[in-house]
Coordinates of C-alpha atoms in Angstrom, one line a residue:
M109 CA 41.9 118.6 36.9
Q110 CA 39.9 120.9 35.0
A111 CA 36.3 120.6 35.1
S112 CA 34.6 122.8 32.1
A113 CA 31.5 124.2 33.6
D114 CA 29.7 123.6 29.7
S115 CA 30.0 119.8 29.5
L116 CA 29.6 116.5 30.7
Q117 CA 32.4 114.6 32.3
P118 CA 32.3 111.0 33.1
L119 CA 32.3 109.7 36.6
E120 CA 34.3 106.2 36.4
P121 CA 33.6 103.9 39.9
G122 CA 36.3 104.0 42.2
I123 CA 38.2 106.9 41.0
T124 CA 39.0 110.1 43.0
Y125 CA 38.8 113.5 40.7
R126 CA 39.7 116.7 41.7
F127 CA 38.7 120.0 40.0
E128 CA 38.5 123.8 40.9
L129 CA 35.5 125.1 41.2
N130 CA 35.0 128.7 40.7
D131 CA 31.8 131.4 41.1
H132 CA 28.9 130.7 38.8
D133 CA 30.3 126.8 38.0
V134 CA 27.9 123.6 37.5
H135 CA 30.1 121.4 36.9
S136 CA 28.0 118.1 35.9
F137 CA 29.2 114.5 35.8
S138 CA 27.5 111.5 34.3
S139 CA 28.0 108.0 35.2
P140 CA 25.9 104.6 33.7
I141 CA 25.9 103.0 37.2
S142 CA 23.3 101.1 38.2
G143 CA 22.2 99.9 42.2
N144 CA 22.9 101.5 45.4
V145 CA 25.5 103.9 45.4
R146 CA 27.4 106.4 47.6
V147 CA 29.2 109.7 45.9
V148 CA 31.4 111.7 48.2
V149 CA 32.3 115.1 47.9
E150 CA 35.3 116.6 49.8
N151 CA 35.9 120.4 50.2
L152 CA 38.9 121.5 50.0
E153 CA 38.8 124.8 49.9
R154 CA 35.0 126.0 49.6
G155 CA 31.4 124.7 50.2
T156 CA 29.7 123.2 47.6
F157 CA 26.4 121.9 46.3
L158 CA 26.2 118.0 45.7
I159 CA 23.0 117.3 43.4
C160 CA 21.8 114.2 41.7
L161 CA 19.2 113.6 38.9
D162 CA 18.1 110.2 37.7
Q163 CA 18.1 109.8 33.9
N164 CA 15.2 111.8 33.4
G165 CA 16.9 114.8 35.0
D166 CA 15.0 114.5 38.1
R167 CA 16.7 115.2 40.9
Q168 CA 17.0 112.7 43.5
L169 CA 19.0 114.4 46.4
R170 CA 20.1 117.7 47.2
T171 CA 23.1 117.3 49.9
A172 CA 26.0 119.7 51.6
N173 CA 27.8 119.6 54.8
W174 CA 26.6 122.7 56.9
R175 CA 30.1 122.7 58.8
G176 CA 31.3 124.0 55.3
P177 CA 34.3 123.8 53.3
E178 CA 36.9 122.3 55.7
H179 CA 35.0 118.5 55.4
W180 CA 33.3 116.3 53.3
H181 CA 29.8 115.4 52.5
S182 CA 28.3 112.1 50.5
A183 CA 25.0 110.8 49.1
V184 CA 24.0 107.2 49.6
L185 CA 21.3 106.7 47.0
E186 CA 19.2 103.7 44.3
I187 CA 20.2 104.2 41.0
E188 CA 17.8 102.5 38.3
S189 CA 19.9 102.9 35.1
G190 CA 22.6 106.1 35.3
A191 CA 22.8 109.2 37.0
T192 CA 23.9 112.9 36.5
F193 CA 25.8 114.6 39.6
Q194 CA 26.3 117.8 39.9
I195 CA 28.4 120.3 41.8
V196 CA 27.7 123.6 42.4
P197 CA 29.6 126.5 45.5
D198 CA 27.5 126.9 47.8
E199 CA 27.9 131.0 48.0
A200 CA 27.7 133.1 44.8
V201 CA 31.2 134.9 45.3
A202 CA 33.6 133.3 47.4
P203 CA 37.7 132.3 47.0
S204 CA 37.8 129.1 43.9
G205 CA 38.7 126.1 46.1
E206 CA 39.2 122.9 44.7
Y207 CA 37.4 119.7 45.4
Q208 CA 37.5 116.3 45.3
I209 CA 34.2 113.4 44.1
T210 CA 34.8 109.6 44.1
L211 CA 31.5 107.2 43.0
S212 CA 31.5 104.1 44.7
R213 CA 29.3 100.9 45.0
Y214 CA 27.4 100.9 48.4
E215 CA 25.4 97.8 48.9
T216 CA 22.3 97.9 51.6
N217 CA 24.3 95.3 53.4
E218 CA 26.9 97.5 54.5
P219 CA 27.3 97.6 57.8
L220 CA 26.3 101.5 58.1
Y221 CA 24.2 101.9 54.9
A222 CA 20.7 102.9 56.8
A223 CA 22.9 105.3 58.8
E224 CA 24.7 107.0 55.5
L225 CA 21.3 106.6 54.2
A226 CA 19.8 108.6 56.8
M227 CA 22.3 111.3 56.3
S228 CA 21.8 111.8 53.0
T229 CA 17.8 112.2 53.3
G230 CA 18.1 114.3 56.2
A231 CA 20.8 116.5 54.3
D232 CA 17.9 116.8 51.1
L233 CA 15.4 117.3 53.6
Y234 CA 17.0 120.5 54.9
S235 CA 18.2 122.2 52.2
R236 CA 15.0 122.9 50.9
H237 CA 13.5 126.0 52.6
F238 CA 17.0 127.3 51.2
F239 CA 15.6 126.6 47.9
G240 CA 12.3 128.0 48.4
E241 CA 10.4 124.5 48.6
A242 CA 8.4 123.1 51.8
D243 CA 10.5 124.2 55.0
A244 CA 11.3 120.4 55.9
R245 CA 13.5 120.7 58.8
G246 CA 11.2 119.3 61.6
A247 CA 11.6 115.6 59.5
A248 CA 15.7 116.6 58.8
L249 CA 16.2 116.8 62.5
E250 CA 14.6 113.3 63.1
E251 CA 16.8 111.4 60.2
F252 CA 19.9 113.0 61.8
Q253 CA 18.9 111.9 64.9
A254 CA 18.2 108.7 63.7
A255 CA 21.5 108.7 61.9
A256 CA 23.3 109.7 65.5
K257 CA 22.1 106.4 66.8
K258 CA 22.8 104.3 63.9
F259 CA 26.2 105.2 63.4
A260 CA 26.6 104.6 67.8
A261 CA 25.3 101.1 67.2
G262 CA 27.7 100.4 64.2
G263 CA 30.6 101.9 66.2
E264 CA 31.7 104.8 63.8
K265 CA 32.1 107.7 66.0
S266 CA 33.5 110.3 63.7
R267 CA 30.7 110.1 62.0
Q268 CA 27.8 109.8 64.9
A269 CA 29.6 113.2 65.8
D270 CA 28.5 114.7 62.7
A271 CA 25.5 113.5 63.1
L272 CA 25.1 115.1 66.2
F273 CA 26.3 117.8 64.9
E274 CA 24.1 118.1 62.0
A275 CA 21.0 117.4 64.5
A276 CA 21.9 120.4 67.0
S277 CA 22.5 122.7 64.1
V278 CA 18.4 121.9 63.0
S279 CA 17.6 122.2 66.5
F280 CA 19.4 125.8 67.0
E281 CA 17.3 126.7 64.3
L282 CA 13.9 125.5 65.2
G283 CA 14.6 126.9 68.8
D284 CA 15.2 124.3 70.9
M285 CA 18.5 125.4 72.2
Q286 CA 18.3 122.8 75.1
S287 CA 18.6 119.9 73.1
A288 CA 20.8 121.8 70.6
Y289 CA 23.2 122.4 73.8
A290 CA 22.8 118.6 74.4
Q291 CA 23.9 117.1 71.3
L292 CA 26.8 119.7 71.0
L293 CA 27.9 118.0 74.1
A294 CA 27.8 114.9 73.0
A295 CA 29.9 115.6 69.8
E296 CA 32.2 117.9 71.2
A297 CA 32.8 114.5 73.5
L298 CA 33.2 112.2 70.6
W299 CA 35.6 114.7 69.0
T300 CA 37.9 114.9 71.6
E301 CA 38.3 111.3 72.0
L302 CA 39.1 111.0 68.5
I303 CA 41.6 114.5 68.8
D304 CA 39.2 116.3 65.9
L305 CA 40.6 119.7 66.3
R306 CA 38.3 121.2 63.7
G307 CA 35.0 119.7 65.2
I308 CA 35.6 120.6 68.7
A309 CA 36.0 124.2 67.2
A310 CA 33.2 123.6 65.3
G311 CA 30.9 122.6 68.8
E312 CA 32.3 125.3 70.6
N313 CA 31.4 128.3 68.0
L314 CA 27.9 127.0 67.8
R315 CA 27.7 126.9 71.7
G316 CA 28.8 129.9 71.7
I317 CA 25.9 131.2 69.5
I318 CA 23.6 129.5 72.0
S319 CA 24.9 130.6 74.8
R320 CA 24.9 134.0 73.5
Q321 CA 21.4 133.6 73.1
T322 CA 20.3 131.1 76.0
A323 CA 18.1 131.8 79.3
D324 CA 19.2 131.2 82.8
A325 CA 17.4 127.9 82.6
I326 CA 20.3 126.9 80.6
D327 CA 23.4 129.2 81.5
P328 CA 23.3 131.4 84.6
D329 CA 26.5 133.5 82.9
P330 CA 25.9 133.1 79.3
S331 CA 27.7 135.7 78.2
V332 CA 30.8 134.7 79.9
T333 CA 30.1 130.9 78.8
A334 CA 29.7 132.7 74.9
L335 CA 33.4 134.6 74.9
S336 CA 35.0 131.7 76.6
L337 CA 33.8 129.0 73.7
L338 CA 34.3 131.9 71.0
E339 CA 37.8 132.4 72.0
S340 CA 38.6 129.0 72.3
A341 CA 37.0 128.2 68.8
A342 CA 39.0 131.5 67.1
E343 CA 42.0 130.3 68.5
R344 CA 41.8 126.6 67.3
R345 CA 40.8 127.7 64.1
R346 CA 43.8 130.4 64.0
E347 CA 46.4 127.3 65.1
L348 CA 44.7 125.5 62.0
G349 CA 44.9 128.0 59.7
D350 CA 40.9 127.7 59.1
T351 CA 40.7 131.6 58.2
F352 CA 37.0 131.2 57.1
F353 CA 36.4 130.2 60.3
Y354 CA 38.5 132.2 62.5
A355 CA 36.9 135.2 60.7
Q356 CA 34.0 133.1 61.7
A357 CA 34.6 133.4 65.1
L358 CA 36.1 137.1 65.7
N359 CA 32.5 138.1 64.1
N360 CA 30.8 136.1 66.4
L361 CA 32.9 137.6 69.6
G362 CA 31.9 140.7 68.5
L363 CA 28.4 139.9 68.4
V364 CA 28.6 139.1 72.5
Y365 CA 30.4 142.4 72.7
R366 CA 27.9 144.2 71.1
D367 CA 25.1 142.2 73.8
L368 CA 27.3 143.6 76.1
G369 CA 27.3 147.3 75.1
D370 CA 31.2 147.3 74.2
A371 CA 31.0 148.9 71.1
W372 CA 34.3 149.7 70.8
L373 CA 36.1 145.7 71.6
A374 CA 32.9 144.6 69.2
R375 CA 34.0 146.8 66.2
Q376 CA 37.8 145.4 66.5
F377 CA 36.2 141.6 65.8
F378 CA 33.9 143.0 63.2
E379 CA 37.3 144.8 61.7
Q380 CA 39.1 141.4 61.6
A381 CA 36.7 139.2 60.0
L382 CA 35.7 142.0 57.6
Q383 CA 39.6 142.0 56.8
I384 CA 39.4 137.9 55.9
W385 CA 36.5 137.7 54.5
Q386 CA 36.7 140.5 51.8
G387 CA 39.8 138.8 50.4
D388 CA 41.6 141.3 48.7
I389 CA 39.1 143.6 47.8
D390 CA 38.5 147.1 50.0
L391 CA 34.4 146.4 50.4
V392 CA 34.0 149.3 52.4
N393 CA 34.8 151.6 49.5
A394 CA 34.1 148.7 46.4
A395 CA 31.4 149.6 44.0
L396 CA 29.0 147.2 44.5
P397 CA 27.4 144.5 43.9
L398 CA 30.1 142.2 42.9
S399 CA 27.2 139.5 42.0
N400 CA 30.0 138.9 38.5
Y401 CA 33.2 139.6 40.1
D402 CA 36.0 139.0 38.0
G403 CA 39.0 141.0 39.4
D404 CA 42.2 140.4 40.1
G405 CA 43.3 139.3 43.6
K406 CA 41.3 137.0 45.6
P407 CA 37.7 137.4 45.4
P408 CA 35.8 137.5 49.0
W409 CA 33.1 135.7 50.4
L410 CA 30.5 138.5 50.0
M411 CA 27.6 137.2 52.0
H412 CA 29.8 136.9 55.2
S413 CA 31.4 140.2 54.2
V414 CA 28.3 141.9 54.1
I415 CA 27.4 140.2 57.3
A416 CA 30.3 141.7 59.0
M417 CA 30.0 145.5 57.4
Q418 CA 26.5 145.6 58.8
N419 CA 27.7 145.2 62.5
L420 CA 30.2 147.4 61.2
G421 CA 28.0 150.0 60.7
W422 CA 26.5 149.4 64.5
A423 CA 29.7 149.4 65.9
Y424 CA 31.0 152.5 63.6
E425 CA 27.6 154.4 64.9
Y426 CA 28.1 153.9 68.9
T427 CA 31.9 154.6 69.1

């Protein structure tokens, strides 16, 4: 199904809609629903933000899942009388991709209502600094940690792992490496039990990044640990066909080899990552900027491509 970027689409409760999202699109949906509701967005090929607006056009909630386009995210909120929901890309230039959106009633007597509400609140708080608003990541961390406890009490292991991963990501950004590492280990234990290979790979990738930056108090040999974790994450992503995240792990492997002073090996990994992220465009020789890319072929993940190119610049300088 196609959604127009210029019109308001109806969103009926209990029906799953599937749309394709292109660069710079804003898909808007309206519903007369009221009461406690849940909106679930499944990212099938690219990342999205979900923005919930009340009948006056004021934002009630903004959410996304920070594991990226592999996973779903949701919003739980109370609507007084109708609402508008917007889906926007989480990166300005990236390959087009599909998503699914479902609206349903979610009453406060649902066993996991409080846990899902905490996750939604945490996601909204976390996103604020990306949009130039006051940094609320400390409050977001508290919500994610509270959600993890509530999911654990309700026996919902998959969502508990998601909440632990979100908490670990925020702890890492706030510089608390030990807490981040511990939360990731707890999440990975749950994902291993559930045989969630994508979850395990996400945890390994972030633990690899943390190991690369830690002191001996956390890891006596951080480079060796980082390489082992990132190699495992890369192989899982390759086997799963998760090209974006495969490139992410490759780029991170390049960073570890850069830290070790091996510019030649670092260059190999940066080049592989760029080859994936740039799509069908030769960005090294392309005319920038590509913020309004409308050419033929698969468009690049532009932000990540630029990161890989910057890393390559260092590698070229020392090889």
